[in-house]
Amino acid sequence: MADYLIYGVGDYGPHALLSVFFFITFMATNFMSNNATAALLAPIAIVTAEEMGVSVRPFLMAVAYAASLSFMTPMGYQTNTMIYGPGNYRFADYLKVGTPLNILLWIVASIIIPFFFPF
């Protein structure tokens, strides 16, 4: 997977690759647990950064932060599932609120992470 990401996005530089990792992670964490998502994508992020010859830290920070953005689905996090029934929420309610929130945090994190953890 690291090779595919580098081949597809690597020409645009490490900033674009970091943003893609963030996107993949926050999409995955909405359908499986945040721990499983981080455990699955962290080794791929490490290999990708090493193959590009950049620091691993910003990629790991992106994976760690994005793994906790499970706002788009009721099964993304335990609390979302707990309030799904008693709150009379629908699946679309999570998408309406969670999608813009995830996109906003994706944009902000893609800008801020390299500032604090340079490549």
JSON list of C-alpha atoms in Angstrom, two decimals:
[
{"chain": "A", "resi": 1, "resn": "MET", "atom": "CA", "xyz": [0.00, 0.00, 0.00]},
{"chain": "A", "resi": 2, "resn": "ALA", "atom": "CA", "xyz": [2.89, 2.34, 0.75]},
{"chain": "A", "resi": 3, "resn": "ASP", "atom": "CA", "xyz": [4.24, 1.84, -2.76]},
{"chain": "A", "resi": 4, "resn": "TYR", "atom": "CA", "xyz": [0.84, 2.61, -4.31]},
{"chain": "A", "resi": 5, "resn": "LEU", "atom": "CA", "xyz": [0.52, 5.80, -2.28]},
{"chain": "A", "resi": 6, "resn": "ILE", "atom": "CA", "xyz": [4.02, 6.95, -3.16]},
{"chain": "A", "resi": 7, "resn": "TYR", "atom": "CA", "xyz": [3.46, 6.11, -6.82]},
{"chain": "A", "resi": 8, "resn": "GLY", "atom": "CA", "xyz": [0.10, 7.90, -6.91]},
{"chain": "A", "resi": 9, "resn": "VAL", "atom": "CA", "xyz": [0.69, 10.91, -4.69]},
{"chain": "A", "resi": 10, "resn": "GLY", "atom": "CA", "xyz": [4.43, 11.00, -4.02]},
{"chain": "A", "resi": 11, "resn": "ASP", "atom": "CA", "xyz": [5.14, 13.33, -6.94]},
{"chain": "A", "resi": 12, "resn": "TYR", "atom": "CA", "xyz": [3.10, 16.05, -5.20]},
{"chain": "A", "resi": 13, "resn": "GLY", "atom": "CA", "xyz": [5.38, 15.97, -2.16]},
{"chain": "A", "resi": 14, "resn": "PRO", "atom": "CA", "xyz": [5.13, 14.94, 1.47]},
{"chain": "A", "resi": 15, "resn": "HIS", "atom": "CA", "xyz": [2.40, 17.50, 2.28]},
{"chain": "A", "resi": 16, "resn": "ALA", "atom": "CA", "xyz": [0.00, 15.90, -0.18]},
{"chain": "A", "resi": 17, "resn": "LEU", "atom": "CA", "xyz": [0.92, 12.44, 1.02]},
{"chain": "A", "resi": 18, "resn": "LEU", "atom": "CA", "xyz": [0.32, 13.46, 4.63]},
{"chain": "A", "resi": 19, "resn": "SER", "atom": "CA", "xyz": [-3.09, 14.81, 3.66]},
{"chain": "A", "resi": 20, "resn": "VAL", "atom": "CA", "xyz": [-3.96, 11.56, 1.87]},
{"chain": "A", "resi": 21, "resn": "PHE", "atom": "CA", "xyz": [-2.93, 9.54, 4.93]},
{"chain": "A", "resi": 22, "resn": "PHE", "atom": "CA", "xyz": [-5.10, 11.73, 7.10]},
{"chain": "A", "resi": 23, "resn": "PHE", "atom": "CA", "xyz": [-8.05, 11.23, 4.74]},
{"chain": "A", "resi": 24, "resn": "ILE", "atom": "CA", "xyz": [-7.63, 7.45, 4.55]},
{"chain": "A", "resi": 25, "resn": "THR", "atom": "CA", "xyz": [-7.35, 7.21, 8.32]},
{"chain": "A", "resi": 26, "resn": "PHE", "atom": "CA", "xyz": [-10.42, 9.29, 9.15]},
{"chain": "A", "resi": 27, "resn": "MET", "atom": "CA", "xyz": [-12.48, 7.43, 6.57]},
{"chain": "A", "resi": 28, "resn": "ALA", "atom": "CA", "xyz": [-11.41, 4.05, 7.97]},
{"chain": "A", "resi": 29, "resn": "THR", "atom": "CA", "xyz": [-12.00, 5.03, 11.59]},
{"chain": "A", "resi": 30, "resn": "ASN", "atom": "CA", "xyz": [-15.66, 5.70, 10.86]},
{"chain": "A", "resi": 31, "resn": "PHE", "atom": "CA", "xyz": [-16.21, 2.03, 10.07]},
{"chain": "A", "resi": 32, "resn": "MET", "atom": "CA", "xyz": [-13.88, 0.30, 12.51]},
{"chain": "A", "resi": 33, "resn": "SER", "atom": "CA", "xyz": [-12.46, 1.19, 15.91]},
{"chain": "A", "resi": 34, "resn": "ASN", "atom": "CA", "xyz": [-9.93, 3.97, 16.26]},
{"chain": "A", "resi": 35, "resn": "ASN", "atom": "CA", "xyz": [-7.41, 1.57, 17.83]},
{"chain": "A", "resi": 36, "resn": "ALA", "atom": "CA", "xyz": [-7.68, -0.86, 14.93]},
{"chain": "A", "resi": 37, "resn": "THR", "atom": "CA", "xyz": [-7.36, 1.94, 12.40]},
{"chain": "A", "resi": 38, "resn": "ALA", "atom": "CA", "xyz": [-4.23, 3.34, 14.05]},
{"chain": "A", "resi": 39, "resn": "ALA", "atom": "CA", "xyz": [-2.72, -0.14, 14.40]},
{"chain": "A", "resi": 40, "resn": "LEU", "atom": "CA", "xyz": [-3.41, -0.87, 10.74]},
{"chain": "A", "resi": 41, "resn": "LEU", "atom": "CA", "xyz": [-2.20, 2.41, 9.23]},
{"chain": "A", "resi": 42, "resn": "ALA", "atom": "CA", "xyz": [0.72, 3.36, 11.49]},
{"chain": "A", "resi": 43, "resn": "PRO", "atom": "CA", "xyz": [3.14, 0.77, 10.03]},
{"chain": "A", "resi": 44, "resn": "ILE", "atom": "CA", "xyz": [2.13, 1.79, 6.51]},
{"chain": "A", "resi": 45, "resn": "ALA", "atom": "CA", "xyz": [2.75, 5.44, 7.40]},
{"chain": "A", "resi": 46, "resn": "ILE", "atom": "CA", "xyz": [6.19, 4.58, 8.77]},
{"chain": "A", "resi": 47, "resn": "VAL", "atom": "CA", "xyz": [7.20, 2.66, 5.66]},
{"chain": "A", "resi": 48, "resn": "THR", "atom": "CA", "xyz": [5.85, 5.40, 3.39]},
{"chain": "A", "resi": 49, "resn": "ALA", "atom": "CA", "xyz": [7.77, 8.16, 5.19]},
{"chain": "A", "resi": 50, "resn": "GLU", "atom": "CA", "xyz": [10.98, 6.13, 5.22]},
{"chain": "A", "resi": 51, "resn": "GLU", "atom": "CA", "xyz": [10.71, 5.35, 1.51]},
{"chain": "A", "resi": 52, "resn": "MET", "atom": "CA", "xyz": [10.19, 9.04, 0.76]},
{"chain": "A", "resi": 53, "resn": "GLY", "atom": "CA", "xyz": [13.15, 9.96, 2.96]},
{"chain": "A", "resi": 54, "resn": "VAL", "atom": "CA", "xyz": [11.19, 12.26, 5.28]},
{"chain": "A", "resi": 55, "resn": "SER", "atom": "CA", "xyz": [10.50, 12.29, 9.00]},
{"chain": "A", "resi": 56, "resn": "VAL", "atom": "CA", "xyz": [8.07, 9.69, 10.30]},
{"chain": "A", "resi": 57, "resn": "ARG", "atom": "CA", "xyz": [6.67, 11.92, 13.07]},
{"chain": "A", "resi": 58, "resn": "PRO", "atom": "CA", "xyz": [4.22, 14.02, 11.00]},
{"chain": "A", "resi": 59, "resn": "PHE", "atom": "CA", "xyz": [2.77, 10.88, 9.41]},
{"chain": "A", "resi": 60, "resn": "LEU", "atom": "CA", "xyz": [2.31, 9.18, 12.76]},
{"chain": "A", "resi": 61, "resn": "MET", "atom": "CA", "xyz": [0.71, 12.32, 14.19]},
{"chain": "A", "resi": 62, "resn": "ALA", "atom": "CA", "xyz": [-1.68, 12.44, 11.24]},
{"chain": "A", "resi": 63, "resn": "VAL", "atom": "CA", "xyz": [-2.67, 8.81, 11.76]},
{"chain": "A", "resi": 64, "resn": "ALA", "atom": "CA", "xyz": [-3.06, 9.25, 15.52]},
{"chain": "A", "resi": 65, "resn": "TYR", "atom": "CA", "xyz": [-5.16, 12.40, 15.21]},
{"chain": "A", "resi": 66, "resn": "ALA", "atom": "CA", "xyz": [-7.29, 11.21, 12.29]},
{"chain": "A", "resi": 67, "resn": "ALA", "atom": "CA", "xyz": [-8.00, 7.91, 14.01]},
{"chain": "A", "resi": 68, "resn": "SER", "atom": "CA", "xyz": [-10.00, 9.81, 16.61]},
{"chain": "A", "resi": 69, "resn": "LEU", "atom": "CA", "xyz": [-12.24, 11.62, 14.10]},
{"chain": "A", "resi": 70, "resn": "SER", "atom": "CA", "xyz": [-15.09, 9.14, 14.09]},
{"chain": "A", "resi": 71, "resn": "PHE", "atom": "CA", "xyz": [-17.93, 11.63, 13.74]},
{"chain": "A", "resi": 72, "resn": "MET", "atom": "CA", "xyz": [-19.50, 10.45, 10.48]},
{"chain": "A", "resi": 73, "resn": "THR", "atom": "CA", "xyz": [-21.16, 7.19, 11.52]},
{"chain": "A", "resi": 74, "resn": "PRO", "atom": "CA", "xyz": [-22.89, 5.84, 14.61]},
{"chain": "A", "resi": 75, "resn": "MET", "atom": "CA", "xyz": [-20.59, 2.82, 14.68]},
{"chain": "A", "resi": 76, "resn": "GLY", "atom": "CA", "xyz": [-17.40, 4.89, 14.54]},
{"chain": "A", "resi": 77, "resn": "TYR", "atom": "CA", "xyz": [-17.15, 5.24, 18.29]},
{"chain": "A", "resi": 78, "resn": "GLN", "atom": "CA", "xyz": [-18.86, 3.64, 21.29]},
{"chain": "A", "resi": 79, "resn": "THR", "atom": "CA", "xyz": [-20.49, 6.87, 22.46]},
{"chain": "A", "resi": 80, "resn": "ASN", "atom": "CA", "xyz": [-21.99, 7.46, 19.02]},
{"chain": "A", "resi": 81, "resn": "THR", "atom": "CA", "xyz": [-23.55, 4.02, 19.18]},
{"chain": "A", "resi": 82, "resn": "MET", "atom": "CA", "xyz": [-24.82, 4.54, 22.74]},
{"chain": "A", "resi": 83, "resn": "ILE", "atom": "CA", "xyz": [-26.78, 7.68, 21.89]},
{"chain": "A", "resi": 84, "resn": "TYR", "atom": "CA", "xyz": [-27.97, 6.51, 18.47]},
{"chain": "A", "resi": 85, "resn": "GLY", "atom": "CA", "xyz": [-31.14, 4.80, 19.75]},
{"chain": "A", "resi": 86, "resn": "PRO", "atom": "CA", "xyz": [-32.09, 6.89, 22.81]},
{"chain": "A", "resi": 87, "resn": "GLY", "atom": "CA", "xyz": [-31.53, 10.14, 20.92]},
{"chain": "A", "resi": 88, "resn": "ASN", "atom": "CA", "xyz": [-33.71, 9.01, 17.99]},
{"chain": "A", "resi": 89, "resn": "TYR", "atom": "CA", "xyz": [-30.90, 9.80, 15.58]},
{"chain": "A", "resi": 90, "resn": "ARG", "atom": "CA", "xyz": [-30.71, 8.52, 12.04]},
{"chain": "A", "resi": 91, "resn": "PHE", "atom": "CA", "xyz": [-27.61, 7.50, 10.14]},
{"chain": "A", "resi": 92, "resn": "ALA", "atom": "CA", "xyz": [-27.97, 10.61, 7.97]},
{"chain": "A", "resi": 93, "resn": "ASP", "atom": "CA", "xyz": [-27.77, 12.83, 11.07]},
{"chain": "A", "resi": 94, "resn": "TYR", "atom": "CA", "xyz": [-24.23, 11.66, 11.68]},
{"chain": "A", "resi": 95, "resn": "LEU", "atom": "CA", "xyz": [-23.31, 12.27, 8.05]},
{"chain": "A", "resi": 96, "resn": "LYS", "atom": "CA", "xyz": [-24.79, 15.77, 8.05]},
{"chain": "A", "resi": 97, "resn": "VAL", "atom": "CA", "xyz": [-22.83, 16.92, 11.09]},
{"chain": "A", "resi": 98, "resn": "GLY", "atom": "CA", "xyz": [-19.80, 14.65, 10.98]},
{"chain": "A", "resi": 99, "resn": "THR", "atom": "CA", "xyz": [-18.78, 15.05, 7.35]},
{"chain": "A", "resi": 100, "resn": "PRO", "atom": "CA", "xyz": [-18.26, 18.85, 7.41]},
{"chain": "A", "resi": 101, "resn": "LEU", "atom": "CA", "xyz": [-16.55, 18.56, 10.79]},
{"chain": "A", "resi": 102, "resn": "ASN", "atom": "CA", "xyz": [-14.15, 15.88, 9.51]},
{"chain": "A", "resi": 103, "resn": "ILE", "atom": "CA", "xyz": [-13.42, 17.87, 6.34]},
{"chain": "A", "resi": 104, "resn": "LEU", "atom": "CA", "xyz": [-12.71, 21.02, 8.36]},
{"chain": "A", "resi": 105, "resn": "LEU", "atom": "CA", "xyz": [-10.37, 19.19, 10.72]},
{"chain": "A", "resi": 106, "resn": "TRP", "atom": "CA", "xyz": [-8.70, 17.44, 7.76]},
{"chain": "A", "resi": 107, "resn": "ILE", "atom": "CA", "xyz": [-7.86, 20.80, 6.16]},
{"chain": "A", "resi": 108, "resn": "VAL", "atom": "CA", "xyz": [-6.66, 22.36, 9.41]},
{"chain": "A", "resi": 109, "resn": "ALA", "atom": "CA", "xyz": [-4.56, 19.33, 10.39]},
{"chain": "A", "resi": 110, "resn": "SER", "atom": "CA", "xyz": [-2.99, 19.08, 6.94]},
{"chain": "A", "resi": 111, "resn": "ILE", "atom": "CA", "xyz": [-1.73, 22.63, 7.42]},
{"chain": "A", "resi": 112, "resn": "ILE", "atom": "CA", "xyz": [-0.87, 22.56, 11.13]},
{"chain": "A", "resi": 113, "resn": "ILE", "atom": "CA", "xyz": [0.82, 19.15, 11.52]},
{"chain": "A", "resi": 114, "resn": "PRO", "atom": "CA", "xyz": [3.79, 19.96, 9.24]},
{"chain": "A", "resi": 115, "resn": "PHE", "atom": "CA", "xyz": [4.20, 23.27, 11.10]},
{"chain": "A", "resi": 116, "resn": "PHE", "atom": "CA", "xyz": [4.73, 21.55, 14.47]},
{"chain": "A", "resi": 117, "resn": "PHE", "atom": "CA", "xyz": [6.31, 18.35, 13.12]},
{"chain": "A", "resi": 118, "resn": "PRO", "atom": "CA", "xyz": [8.39, 19.30, 10.06]},
{"chain": "A", "resi": 119, "resn": "PHE", "atom": "CA", "xyz": [9.34, 16.82, 7.40]}
]
